[in-house]
Amino acid sequence: AVEGHVYLKNDKLFVEEILTIDSNIDFNTGNVEFKGDIVVKGDVLSRFSIRAEGNIYISGTVEDARIREGGNVIVKGGFVGRGDGRIKSDWDVVVKYVLNQKIIAKNDIMIEGESLDAKLFSGNRILIEKPKSWLIGGTVVACKSVRAYDIGNELNNKTNISCGKYLF
């Protein structure tokens, strides 16, 4: 009656609507697609992808990977790479930091640390407000507001910020 992750425990069959991966997303796991929530207890390595209809929680760092989901994406580590990665969310995206990557969220994007040369597109707000957090370089577009503790730097990296544009 329910779609999900099937497993056997004490000779009983269970179906969970949460898929937990206790390792990195890499050549051992391959790309991951699941109808419920996905919990990754490691990193997501370059060129791999995760797709979920629910929320995605990643304990580690996301490299040049593709993340797509129908709920929230929460990355406890950063989102880094050469610019080939993308996180796309139908709700919120929360990351510790982002370097040279693209994030698209229909609602809010929240970054705890720095955003360096990233492309951020939000249907609502972009929040980089914790003390000692920075928004340096890249392109930032939000429908309602961009709030940051510090914007720009002394090296004159070009930081493009647009508000009030309808994206979705």
PDB file of C-alpha atoms in Angstrom:
ATOM      1  CA  ALA A   1       0.000   0.000   0.000  1.00  0.00           C
ATOM      2  CA  VAL A   2       3.062   2.275   0.442  1.00  0.00           C
ATOM      3  CA  GLU A   3       6.035   2.901  -1.828  1.00  0.00           C
ATOM      4  CA  GLY A   4       9.418   3.047  -0.183  1.00  0.00           C
ATOM      5  CA  HIS A   5      12.538   1.246   1.008  1.00  0.00           C
ATOM      6  CA  VAL A   6      11.820  -2.447   1.650  1.00  0.00           C
ATOM      7  CA  TYR A   7      13.846  -4.368   4.246  1.00  0.00           C
ATOM      8  CA  LEU A   8      13.640  -7.498   6.377  1.00  0.00           C
ATOM      9  CA  LYS A   9      14.028  -7.318  10.172  1.00  0.00           C
ATOM     10  CA  ASN A  10      13.444 -10.210  12.587  1.00  0.00           C
ATOM     11  CA  ASP A  11      11.712 -12.172   9.815  1.00  0.00           C
ATOM     12  CA  LYS A  12       9.250  -9.320   9.220  1.00  0.00           C
ATOM     13  CA  LEU A  13       8.988  -7.253   6.066  1.00  0.00           C
ATOM     14  CA  PHE A  14       8.981  -3.449   6.492  1.00  0.00           C
ATOM     15  CA  VAL A  15       8.557  -0.547   4.071  1.00  0.00           C
ATOM     16  CA  GLU A  16       9.981   2.844   5.034  1.00  0.00           C
ATOM     17  CA  GLU A  17       9.208   6.053   3.204  1.00  0.00           C
ATOM     18  CA  ILE A  18      12.730   7.207   4.134  1.00  0.00           C
ATOM     19  CA  LEU A  19      15.816   5.869   2.382  1.00  0.00           C
ATOM     20  CA  THR A  20      18.931   6.091   4.575  1.00  0.00           C
ATOM     21  CA  ILE A  21      22.335   5.724   2.951  1.00  0.00           C
ATOM     22  CA  ASP A  22      25.101   5.183   5.522  1.00  0.00           C
ATOM     23  CA  SER A  23      27.912   6.043   3.119  1.00  0.00           C
ATOM     24  CA  ASN A  24      28.921   8.481   0.391  1.00  0.00           C
ATOM     25  CA  ILE A  25      27.029   8.705  -2.878  1.00  0.00           C
ATOM     26  CA  ASP A  26      29.747   7.386  -5.180  1.00  0.00           C
ATOM     27  CA  PHE A  27      30.508   4.435  -7.475  1.00  0.00           C
ATOM     28  CA  ASN A  28      29.401   1.996  -4.754  1.00  0.00           C
ATOM     29  CA  THR A  29      25.876   3.425  -4.584  1.00  0.00           C
ATOM     30  CA  GLY A  30      25.497   5.019  -7.991  1.00  0.00           C
ATOM     31  CA  ASN A  31      22.866   7.680  -8.585  1.00  0.00           C
ATOM     32  CA  VAL A  32      19.927   7.575  -6.177  1.00  0.00           C
ATOM     33  CA  GLU A  33      16.243   8.111  -6.966  1.00  0.00           C
ATOM     34  CA  PHE A  34      13.494   7.619  -4.379  1.00  0.00           C
ATOM     35  CA  LYS A  35       9.844   8.610  -3.932  1.00  0.00           C
ATOM     36  CA  GLY A  36      10.128   9.558  -0.240  1.00  0.00           C
ATOM     37  CA  ASP A  37      12.791  11.286   1.853  1.00  0.00           C
ATOM     38  CA  ILE A  38      16.505  10.519   1.451  1.00  0.00           C
ATOM     39  CA  VAL A  39      19.094  10.739   4.236  1.00  0.00           C
ATOM     40  CA  VAL A  40      22.763  10.558   3.201  1.00  0.00           C
ATOM     41  CA  LYS A  41      25.207  10.129   6.084  1.00  0.00           C
ATOM     42  CA  GLY A  42      28.270  10.880   3.940  1.00  0.00           C
ATOM     43  CA  ASP A  43      29.222  13.106   1.005  1.00  0.00           C
ATOM     44  CA  VAL A  44      27.825  13.305  -2.521  1.00  0.00           C
ATOM     45  CA  LEU A  45      30.757  13.050  -4.919  1.00  0.00           C
ATOM     46  CA  SER A  46      31.158  14.774  -8.284  1.00  0.00           C
ATOM     47  CA  ARG A  47      29.007  13.674 -11.213  1.00  0.00           C
ATOM     48  CA  PHE A  48      26.502  11.730  -9.110  1.00  0.00           C
ATOM     49  CA  SER A  49      22.865  12.665  -8.632  1.00  0.00           C
ATOM     50  CA  ILE A  50      20.101  12.352  -6.080  1.00  0.00           C
ATOM     51  CA  ARG A  51      16.435  12.762  -6.889  1.00  0.00           C
ATOM     52  CA  ALA A  52      13.617  12.535  -4.343  1.00  0.00           C
ATOM     53  CA  GLU A  53       9.968  13.460  -4.188  1.00  0.00           C
ATOM     54  CA  GLY A  54      10.413  14.262  -0.487  1.00  0.00           C
ATOM     55  CA  ASN A  55      13.159  15.966   1.501  1.00  0.00           C
ATOM     56  CA  ILE A  56      16.893  15.349   1.167  1.00  0.00           C
ATOM     57  CA  TYR A  57      19.246  15.531   4.167  1.00  0.00           C
ATOM     58  CA  ILE A  58      22.998  15.278   3.532  1.00  0.00           C
ATOM     59  CA  SER A  59      25.387  15.080   6.503  1.00  0.00           C
ATOM     60  CA  GLY A  60      28.529  15.796   4.493  1.00  0.00           C
ATOM     61  CA  THR A  61      29.582  17.906   1.526  1.00  0.00           C
ATOM     62  CA  VAL A  62      28.133  17.960  -1.979  1.00  0.00           C
ATOM     63  CA  GLU A  63      30.658  18.243  -4.802  1.00  0.00           C
ATOM     64  CA  ASP A  64      29.827  18.847  -8.500  1.00  0.00           C
ATOM     65  CA  ALA A  65      26.630  16.790  -8.171  1.00  0.00           C
ATOM     66  CA  ARG A  66      22.976  17.205  -9.164  1.00  0.00           C
ATOM     67  CA  ILE A  67      20.343  17.260  -6.416  1.00  0.00           C
ATOM     68  CA  ARG A  68      16.615  17.536  -7.268  1.00  0.00           C
ATOM     69  CA  GLU A  69      13.693  17.136  -4.909  1.00  0.00           C
ATOM     70  CA  GLY A  70      10.105  18.042  -4.175  1.00  0.00           C
ATOM     71  CA  GLY A  71      10.676  19.191  -0.577  1.00  0.00           C
ATOM     72  CA  ASN A  72      13.596  20.718   1.289  1.00  0.00           C
ATOM     73  CA  VAL A  73      17.321  20.123   0.734  1.00  0.00           C
ATOM     74  CA  ILE A  74      19.522  20.396   3.822  1.00  0.00           C
ATOM     75  CA  VAL A  75      23.299  20.036   3.434  1.00  0.00           C
ATOM     76  CA  LYS A  76      25.223  20.075   6.730  1.00  0.00           C
ATOM     77  CA  GLY A  77      28.509  20.603   4.878  1.00  0.00           C
ATOM     78  CA  GLY A  78      29.171  22.770   1.884  1.00  0.00           C
ATOM     79  CA  PHE A  79      28.354  22.694  -1.812  1.00  0.00           C
ATOM     80  CA  VAL A  80      31.624  23.012  -3.755  1.00  0.00           C
ATOM     81  CA  GLY A  81      33.238  22.326  -7.112  1.00  0.00           C
ATOM     82  CA  ARG A  82      34.107  23.717 -10.523  1.00  0.00           C
ATOM     83  CA  GLY A  83      30.584  24.935 -11.214  1.00  0.00           C
ATOM     84  CA  ASP A  84      29.033  21.772 -12.652  1.00  0.00           C
ATOM     85  CA  GLY A  85      26.785  21.132  -9.635  1.00  0.00           C
ATOM     86  CA  ARG A  86      23.168  22.130  -9.115  1.00  0.00           C
ATOM     87  CA  ILE A  87      20.668  21.882  -6.302  1.00  0.00           C
ATOM     88  CA  LYS A  88      17.068  22.423  -7.344  1.00  0.00           C
ATOM     89  CA  SER A  89      14.307  22.423  -4.738  1.00  0.00           C
ATOM     90  CA  ASP A  90      10.555  22.834  -4.776  1.00  0.00           C
ATOM     91  CA  TRP A  91      10.842  24.351  -1.295  1.00  0.00           C
ATOM     92  CA  ASP A  92      13.871  25.511   0.824  1.00  0.00           C
ATOM     93  CA  VAL A  93      17.620  24.896   0.456  1.00  0.00           C
ATOM     94  CA  VAL A  94      19.904  25.130   3.498  1.00  0.00           C
ATOM     95  CA  VAL A  95      23.698  24.751   3.120  1.00  0.00           C
ATOM     96  CA  LYS A  96      26.663  25.590   5.322  1.00  0.00           C
ATOM     97  CA  TYR A  97      28.553  27.277   2.459  1.00  0.00           C
ATOM     98  CA  VAL A  98      28.582  27.335  -1.344  1.00  0.00           C
ATOM     99  CA  LEU A  99      31.495  27.814  -3.745  1.00  0.00           C
ATOM    100  CA  ASN A 100      31.035  28.242  -7.503  1.00  0.00           C
ATOM    101  CA  GLN A 101      27.763  26.262  -7.735  1.00  0.00           C
ATOM    102  CA  LYS A 102      24.113  26.846  -8.657  1.00  0.00           C
ATOM    103  CA  ILE A 103      21.146  26.700  -6.271  1.00  0.00           C
ATOM    104  CA  ILE A 104      17.528  27.122  -7.369  1.00  0.00           C
ATOM    105  CA  ALA A 105      14.769  27.145  -4.735  1.00  0.00           C
ATOM    106  CA  LYS A 106      11.094  27.957  -5.139  1.00  0.00           C
ATOM    107  CA  ASN A 107      11.099  29.303  -1.580  1.00  0.00           C
ATOM    108  CA  ASP A 108      14.131  30.334   0.554  1.00  0.00           C
ATOM    109  CA  ILE A 109      17.879  29.759   0.238  1.00  0.00           C
ATOM    110  CA  MET A 110      19.698  29.876   3.576  1.00  0.00           C
ATOM    111  CA  ILE A 111      23.497  29.843   3.749  1.00  0.00           C
ATOM    112  CA  GLU A 112      25.162  29.651   7.167  1.00  0.00           C
ATOM    113  CA  GLY A 113      28.654  30.704   6.052  1.00  0.00           C
ATOM    114  CA  GLU A 114      29.971  32.103   2.817  1.00  0.00           C
ATOM    115  CA  SER A 115      28.680  32.202  -0.728  1.00  0.00           C
ATOM    116  CA  LEU A 116      31.570  32.640  -3.173  1.00  0.00           C
ATOM    117  CA  ASP A 117      30.993  33.038  -6.927  1.00  0.00           C
ATOM    118  CA  ALA A 118      27.690  31.148  -6.734  1.00  0.00           C
ATOM    119  CA  LYS A 119      24.510  31.453  -8.779  1.00  0.00           C
ATOM    120  CA  LEU A 120      21.555  31.658  -6.387  1.00  0.00           C
ATOM    121  CA  PHE A 121      17.935  31.882  -7.588  1.00  0.00           C
ATOM    122  CA  SER A 122      15.103  32.070  -5.040  1.00  0.00           C
ATOM    123  CA  GLY A 123      11.355  32.396  -5.439  1.00  0.00           C
ATOM    124  CA  ASN A 124      11.267  34.095  -2.046  1.00  0.00           C
ATOM    125  CA  ARG A 125      14.324  35.132   0.033  1.00  0.00           C
ATOM    126  CA  ILE A 126      18.075  34.550   0.148  1.00  0.00           C
ATOM    127  CA  LEU A 127      19.447  34.678   3.689  1.00  0.00           C
ATOM    128  CA  ILE A 128      23.165  34.810   4.484  1.00  0.00           C
ATOM    129  CA  GLU A 129      22.897  36.656   7.773  1.00  0.00           C
ATOM    130  CA  LYS A 130      24.897  34.848  10.424  1.00  0.00           C
ATOM    131  CA  PRO A 131      27.852  36.808  11.839  1.00  0.00           C
ATOM    132  CA  LYS A 132      31.013  36.333   9.766  1.00  0.00           C
ATOM    133  CA  SER A 133      29.045  35.126   6.729  1.00  0.00           C
ATOM    134  CA  TRP A 134      29.745  36.632   3.281  1.00  0.00           C
ATOM    135  CA  LEU A 135      28.219  37.007  -0.132  1.00  0.00           C
ATOM    136  CA  ILE A 136      31.101  37.525  -2.558  1.00  0.00           C
ATOM    137  CA  GLY A 137      30.870  37.330  -6.340  1.00  0.00           C
ATOM    138  CA  GLY A 138      28.350  35.507  -8.469  1.00  0.00           C
ATOM    139  CA  THR A 139      24.727  36.177  -9.324  1.00  0.00           C
ATOM    140  CA  VAL A 140      21.942  36.396  -6.766  1.00  0.00           C
ATOM    141  CA  VAL A 141      18.271  36.715  -7.737  1.00  0.00           C
ATOM    142  CA  ALA A 142      15.363  36.666  -5.276  1.00  0.00           C
ATOM    143  CA  CYS A 143      11.700  37.533  -5.708  1.00  0.00           C
ATOM    144  CA  LYS A 144      11.327  39.190  -2.290  1.00  0.00           C
ATOM    145  CA  SER A 145      14.640  39.949  -0.563  1.00  0.00           C
ATOM    146  CA  VAL A 146      18.359  39.302  -0.148  1.00  0.00           C
ATOM    147  CA  ARG A 147      19.708  39.661   3.377  1.00  0.00           C
ATOM    148  CA  ALA A 148      23.408  39.190   4.084  1.00  0.00           C
ATOM    149  CA  TYR A 149      25.785  39.974   6.924  1.00  0.00           C
ATOM    150  CA  ASP A 150      28.479  41.161   4.486  1.00  0.00           C
ATOM    151  CA  ILE A 151      28.358  41.682   0.704  1.00  0.00           C
ATOM    152  CA  GLY A 152      31.353  42.079  -1.605  1.00  0.00           C
ATOM    153  CA  ASN A 153      35.065  42.320  -0.832  1.00  0.00           C
ATOM    154  CA  GLU A 154      38.076  44.552  -1.354  1.00  0.00           C
ATOM    155  CA  LEU A 155      39.198  42.629  -4.456  1.00  0.00           C
ATOM    156  CA  ASN A 156      36.179  43.934  -6.386  1.00  0.00           C
ATOM    157  CA  ASN A 157      34.759  40.528  -7.338  1.00  0.00           C
ATOM    158  CA  LYS A 158      31.609  41.364  -9.280  1.00  0.00           C
ATOM    159  CA  THR A 159      28.506  40.529  -7.237  1.00  0.00           C
ATOM    160  CA  ASN A 160      25.194  40.880  -9.124  1.00  0.00           C
ATOM    161  CA  ILE A 161      22.089  41.145  -6.932  1.00  0.00           C
ATOM    162  CA  SER A 162      18.523  41.436  -8.255  1.00  0.00           C
ATOM    163  CA  CYS A 163      15.305  41.532  -6.230  1.00  0.00           C
ATOM    164  CA  GLY A 164      11.684  41.613  -7.223  1.00  0.00           C
ATOM    165  CA  LYS A 165      12.029  39.383 -10.258  1.00  0.00           C
ATOM    166  CA  TYR A 166       9.471  36.618 -10.687  1.00  0.00           C
ATOM    167  CA  LEU A 167      11.290  33.357 -11.402  1.00  0.00           C
ATOM    168  CA  PHE A 168       8.734  30.563 -11.232  1.00  0.00           C
TER     169      PHE A 168
END
